[in-house]
Short mmCIF file of C-alpha atoms in Angstrom, two decimals:
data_model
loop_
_atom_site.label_atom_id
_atom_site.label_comp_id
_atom_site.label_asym_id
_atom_site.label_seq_id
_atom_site.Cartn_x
_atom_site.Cartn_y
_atom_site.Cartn_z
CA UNK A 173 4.68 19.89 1.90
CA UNK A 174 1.26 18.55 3.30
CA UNK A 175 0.92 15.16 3.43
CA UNK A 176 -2.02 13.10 2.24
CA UNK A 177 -5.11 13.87 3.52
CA UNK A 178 -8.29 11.46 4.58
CA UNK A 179 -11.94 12.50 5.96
CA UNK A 180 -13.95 11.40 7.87
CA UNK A 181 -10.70 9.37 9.84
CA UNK A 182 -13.35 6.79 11.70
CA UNK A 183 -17.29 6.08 10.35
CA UNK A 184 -19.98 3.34 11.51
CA UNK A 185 -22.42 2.65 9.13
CA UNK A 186 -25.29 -0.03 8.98
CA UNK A 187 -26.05 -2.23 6.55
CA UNK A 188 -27.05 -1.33 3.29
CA UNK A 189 -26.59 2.31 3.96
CA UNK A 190 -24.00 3.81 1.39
CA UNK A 191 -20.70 5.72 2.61
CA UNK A 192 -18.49 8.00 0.81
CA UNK A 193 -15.02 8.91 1.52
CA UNK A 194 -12.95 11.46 0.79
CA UNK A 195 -9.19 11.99 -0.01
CA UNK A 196 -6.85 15.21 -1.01
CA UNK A 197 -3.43 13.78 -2.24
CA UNK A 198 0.10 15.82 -1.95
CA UNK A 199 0.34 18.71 -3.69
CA UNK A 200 1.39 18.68 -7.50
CA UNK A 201 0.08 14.75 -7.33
CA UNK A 202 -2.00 13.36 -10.09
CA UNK A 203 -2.74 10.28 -9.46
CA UNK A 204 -5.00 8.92 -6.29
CA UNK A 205 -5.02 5.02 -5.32
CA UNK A 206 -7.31 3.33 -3.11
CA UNK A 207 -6.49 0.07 -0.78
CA UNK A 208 -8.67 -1.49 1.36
CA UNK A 209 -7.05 -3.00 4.14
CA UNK A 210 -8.34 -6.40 6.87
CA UNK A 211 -6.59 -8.17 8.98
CA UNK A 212 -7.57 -11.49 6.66
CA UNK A 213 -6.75 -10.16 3.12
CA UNK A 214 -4.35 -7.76 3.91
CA UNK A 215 -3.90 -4.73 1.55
CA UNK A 216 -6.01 -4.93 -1.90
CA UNK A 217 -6.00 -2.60 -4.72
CA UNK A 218 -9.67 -0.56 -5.55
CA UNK A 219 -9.05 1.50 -8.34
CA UNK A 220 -6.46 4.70 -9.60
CA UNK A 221 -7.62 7.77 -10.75
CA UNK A 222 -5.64 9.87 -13.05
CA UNK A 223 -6.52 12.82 -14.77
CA UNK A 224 -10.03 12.46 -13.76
CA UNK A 225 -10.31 8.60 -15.21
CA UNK A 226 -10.11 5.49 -13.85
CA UNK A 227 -6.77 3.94 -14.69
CA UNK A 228 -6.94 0.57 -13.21
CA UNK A 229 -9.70 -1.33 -11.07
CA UNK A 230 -8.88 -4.23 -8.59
CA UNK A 231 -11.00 -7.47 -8.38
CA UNK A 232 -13.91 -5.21 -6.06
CA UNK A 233 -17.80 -5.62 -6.95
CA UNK A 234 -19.33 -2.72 -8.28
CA UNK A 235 -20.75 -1.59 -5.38
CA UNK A 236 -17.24 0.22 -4.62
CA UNK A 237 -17.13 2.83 -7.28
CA UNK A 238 -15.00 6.04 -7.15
CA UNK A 239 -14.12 9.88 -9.26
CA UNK A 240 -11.49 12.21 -9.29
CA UNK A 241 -12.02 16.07 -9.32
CA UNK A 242 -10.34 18.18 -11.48
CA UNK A 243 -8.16 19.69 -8.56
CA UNK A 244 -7.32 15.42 -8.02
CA UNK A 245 -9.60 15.39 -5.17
CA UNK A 246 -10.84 11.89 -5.14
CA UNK A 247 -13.73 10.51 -3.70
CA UNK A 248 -14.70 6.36 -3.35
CA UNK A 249 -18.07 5.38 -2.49
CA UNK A 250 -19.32 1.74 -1.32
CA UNK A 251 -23.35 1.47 -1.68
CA UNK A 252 -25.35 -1.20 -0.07
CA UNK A 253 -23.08 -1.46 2.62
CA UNK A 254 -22.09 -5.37 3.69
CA UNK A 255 -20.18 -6.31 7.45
CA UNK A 256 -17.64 -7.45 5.55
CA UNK A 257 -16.61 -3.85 4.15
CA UNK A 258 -15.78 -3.15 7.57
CA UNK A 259 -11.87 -2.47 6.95
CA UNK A 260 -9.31 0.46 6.82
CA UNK A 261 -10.10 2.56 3.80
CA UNK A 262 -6.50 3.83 2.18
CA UNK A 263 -5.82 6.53 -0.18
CA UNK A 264 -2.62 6.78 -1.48
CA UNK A 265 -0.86 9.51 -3.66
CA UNK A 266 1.67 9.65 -6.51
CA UNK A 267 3.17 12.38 -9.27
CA UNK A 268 1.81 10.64 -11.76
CA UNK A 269 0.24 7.03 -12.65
CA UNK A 270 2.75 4.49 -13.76
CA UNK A 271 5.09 1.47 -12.66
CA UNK A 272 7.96 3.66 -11.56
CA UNK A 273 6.02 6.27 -9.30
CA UNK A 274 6.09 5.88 -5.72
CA UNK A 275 2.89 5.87 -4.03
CA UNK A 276 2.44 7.48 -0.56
CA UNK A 277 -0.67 6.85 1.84
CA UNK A 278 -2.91 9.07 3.87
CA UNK A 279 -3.89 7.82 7.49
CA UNK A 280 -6.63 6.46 6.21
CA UNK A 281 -10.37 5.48 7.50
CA UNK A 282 -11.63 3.34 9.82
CA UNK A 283 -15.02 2.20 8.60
CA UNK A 284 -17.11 -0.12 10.77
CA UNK A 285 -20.46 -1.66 9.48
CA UNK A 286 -22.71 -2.66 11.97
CA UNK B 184 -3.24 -15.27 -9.52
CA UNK B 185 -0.37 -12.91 -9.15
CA UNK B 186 0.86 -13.35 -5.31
CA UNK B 187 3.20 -11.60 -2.99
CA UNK B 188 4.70 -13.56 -0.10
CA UNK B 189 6.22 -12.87 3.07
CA UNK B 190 6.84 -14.82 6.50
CA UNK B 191 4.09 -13.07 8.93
CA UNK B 192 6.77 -13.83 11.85
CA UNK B 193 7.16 -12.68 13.87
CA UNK B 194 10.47 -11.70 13.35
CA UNK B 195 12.19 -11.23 16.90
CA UNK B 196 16.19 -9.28 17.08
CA UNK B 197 18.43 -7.62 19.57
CA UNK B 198 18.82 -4.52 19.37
CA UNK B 199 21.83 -3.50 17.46
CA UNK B 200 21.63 -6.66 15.00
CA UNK B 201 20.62 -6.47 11.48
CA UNK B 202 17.26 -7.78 10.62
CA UNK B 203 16.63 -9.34 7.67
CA UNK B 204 13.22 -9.36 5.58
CA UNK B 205 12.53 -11.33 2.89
CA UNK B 206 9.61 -11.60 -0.06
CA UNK B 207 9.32 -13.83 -3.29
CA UNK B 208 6.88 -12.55 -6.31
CA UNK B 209 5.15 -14.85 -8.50
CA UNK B 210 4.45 -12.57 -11.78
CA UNK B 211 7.85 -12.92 -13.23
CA UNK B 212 7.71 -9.58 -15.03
CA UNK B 213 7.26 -7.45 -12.27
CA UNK B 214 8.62 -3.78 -12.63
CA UNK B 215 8.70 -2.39 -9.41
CA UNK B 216 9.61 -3.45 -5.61
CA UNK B 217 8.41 -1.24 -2.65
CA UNK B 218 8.94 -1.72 1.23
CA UNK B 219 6.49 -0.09 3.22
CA UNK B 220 6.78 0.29 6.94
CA UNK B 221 3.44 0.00 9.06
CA UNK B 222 2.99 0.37 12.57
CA UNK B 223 -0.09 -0.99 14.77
CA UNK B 224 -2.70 1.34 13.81
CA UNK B 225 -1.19 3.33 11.64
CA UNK B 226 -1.07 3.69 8.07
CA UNK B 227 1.93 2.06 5.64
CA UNK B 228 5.38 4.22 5.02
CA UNK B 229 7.22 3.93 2.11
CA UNK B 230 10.84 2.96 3.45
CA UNK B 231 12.65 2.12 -0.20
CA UNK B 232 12.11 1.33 -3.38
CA UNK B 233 13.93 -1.02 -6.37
CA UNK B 234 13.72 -0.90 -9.73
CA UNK B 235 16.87 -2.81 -10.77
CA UNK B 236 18.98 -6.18 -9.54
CA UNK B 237 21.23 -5.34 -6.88
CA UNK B 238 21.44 -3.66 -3.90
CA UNK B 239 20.21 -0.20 -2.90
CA UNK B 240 21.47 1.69 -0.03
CA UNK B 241 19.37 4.42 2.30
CA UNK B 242 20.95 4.85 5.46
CA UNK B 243 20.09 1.85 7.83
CA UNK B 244 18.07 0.34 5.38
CA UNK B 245 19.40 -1.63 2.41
CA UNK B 246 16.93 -3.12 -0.48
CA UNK B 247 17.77 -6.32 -2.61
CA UNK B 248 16.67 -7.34 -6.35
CA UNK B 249 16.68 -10.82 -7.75
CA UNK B 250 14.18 -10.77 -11.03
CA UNK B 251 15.89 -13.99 -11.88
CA UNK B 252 15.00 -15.69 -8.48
CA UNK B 253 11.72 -13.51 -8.04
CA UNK B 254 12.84 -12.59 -4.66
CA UNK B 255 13.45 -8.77 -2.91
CA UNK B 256 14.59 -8.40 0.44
CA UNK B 257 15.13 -5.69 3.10
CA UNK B 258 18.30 -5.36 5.52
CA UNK B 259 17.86 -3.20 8.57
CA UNK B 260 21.56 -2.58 10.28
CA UNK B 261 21.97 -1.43 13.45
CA UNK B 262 18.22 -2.11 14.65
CA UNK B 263 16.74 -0.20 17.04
CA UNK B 264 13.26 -1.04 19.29
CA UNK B 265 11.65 2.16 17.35
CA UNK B 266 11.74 -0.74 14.06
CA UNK B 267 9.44 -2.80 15.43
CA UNK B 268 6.47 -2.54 12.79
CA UNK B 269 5.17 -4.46 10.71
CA UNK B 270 6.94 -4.83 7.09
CA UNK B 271 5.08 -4.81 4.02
CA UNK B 272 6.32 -5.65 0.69
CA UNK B 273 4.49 -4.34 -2.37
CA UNK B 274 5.33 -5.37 -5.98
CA UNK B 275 4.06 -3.57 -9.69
CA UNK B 276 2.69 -6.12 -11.80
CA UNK B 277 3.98 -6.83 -15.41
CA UNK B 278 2.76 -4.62 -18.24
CA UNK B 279 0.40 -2.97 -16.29
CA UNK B 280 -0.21 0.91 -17.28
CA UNK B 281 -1.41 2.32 -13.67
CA UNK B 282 0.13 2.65 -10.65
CA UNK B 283 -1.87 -0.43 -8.77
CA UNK B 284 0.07 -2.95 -6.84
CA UNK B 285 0.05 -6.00 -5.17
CA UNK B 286 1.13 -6.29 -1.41
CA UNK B 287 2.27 -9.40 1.10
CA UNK B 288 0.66 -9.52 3.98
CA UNK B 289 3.39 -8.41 5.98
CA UNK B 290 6.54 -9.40 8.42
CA UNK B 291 6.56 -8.06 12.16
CA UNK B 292 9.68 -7.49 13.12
CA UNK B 293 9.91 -7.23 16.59
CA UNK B 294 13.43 -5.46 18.07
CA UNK B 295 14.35 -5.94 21.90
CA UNK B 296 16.56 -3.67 23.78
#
């Protein structure tokens, strides 16, 4: 079975620009989490999508804002673009949302902001 | 502030000696434990996972619960240079619906030959 897939793998961006990302979890998954991950803060929870909806939403201004697609295709975008969203973007993938489900990441993007 | 800590290390073993990783949680109602394995420019890999006090077994790799001491830990036997990664320990929050969770900032554990 395919893994979790992530596109584009690297982008630079300037400031203020907006970027959006894109992520196709496993097969037969429903649910698509995103992590942003620096070398200071480590890994930090975005959001979950589910069934199209936003299940949960991390501590992340609004400028990071994402949607899931009916086929759970998800998609985060980050407007107005700030040096420190340089980071690895993560998109991770479970069966369905919930405490118990195990949660499996793509290879995620590299996103500089210049 | 619900936290997740780990030593950073770095964690340094012979090969062939068991390494042992450790992590304390502070929400005390935490459902579920996860070790995730991520090597230097790669993305994490989910290793094992607890849901219950006690011990669980996957081949080299052995996970510990303590809800009552807040505190999960990961045994590697028999470790081998190919280990060396870093270690990242991931924890559900308490009554929380989703599938979010909260991650340490990692142990490298570094394995000689």
């Amino acid at each position: 079975k395919a893994g979790v897939t992530q596109t584009p793998r690297y982008l630079i961006k300037t400031r203020g620009q907006q970027v959006t990302l894109s992520c196709s979890p496993i097969s037969g998954h429903r649910s698509v989490s995103w992590y942003q991950q620096t070398p200071g803060q480590g890994l930090q929870f975005l959001f979950e999508y589910f069934s199209e909806t936003q299940r949960n939403k991390g501590n992340f201004p609004g400028r990071f804002s994402g949607r899931q697609f009916s086929n759970s295709r998800s998609e985060m975008n980050v407007s107005t673009l700030e040096l420190g969203d340089s980071a690895l973007y993560l998109c991770a993938s479970s069966a369905s949302s919930g405490p118990s489900y195990e949660q499996y990441f793509g290879p995620g993007t590299r996103l500089t902001v210049t | 502030q619900k936290e997740v800590e780990q030593n950073s290390g770095p964690l340094s073993v012979p090969e062939g000696a068991i390494a042992s990783l450790n992590c304390t949680y502070s929400d005390r109602g935490s459902q579920s434990f996860f070790w995730y394995r991520q090597y230097s420019g790669k993305s994490p890999e989910l290793i094992m996972f607890i849901y219950s006090n006690g011990d669980k077994e996957d081949g080299r790799f052995t996970a510990q619960l303590n809800k009552a001491s807040q505190y999960v830990s990961l045994l590697i036997r028999d470790s081998q240079p190919s280990d060396s990664a870093t270690y990242l320990c991931a924890v559900s929050p308490f009554n929380q619906a989703g599938t979010a969770l909260i991650f340490g900032k990692g142990t490298t554990l570094s394995v000689s030959s």
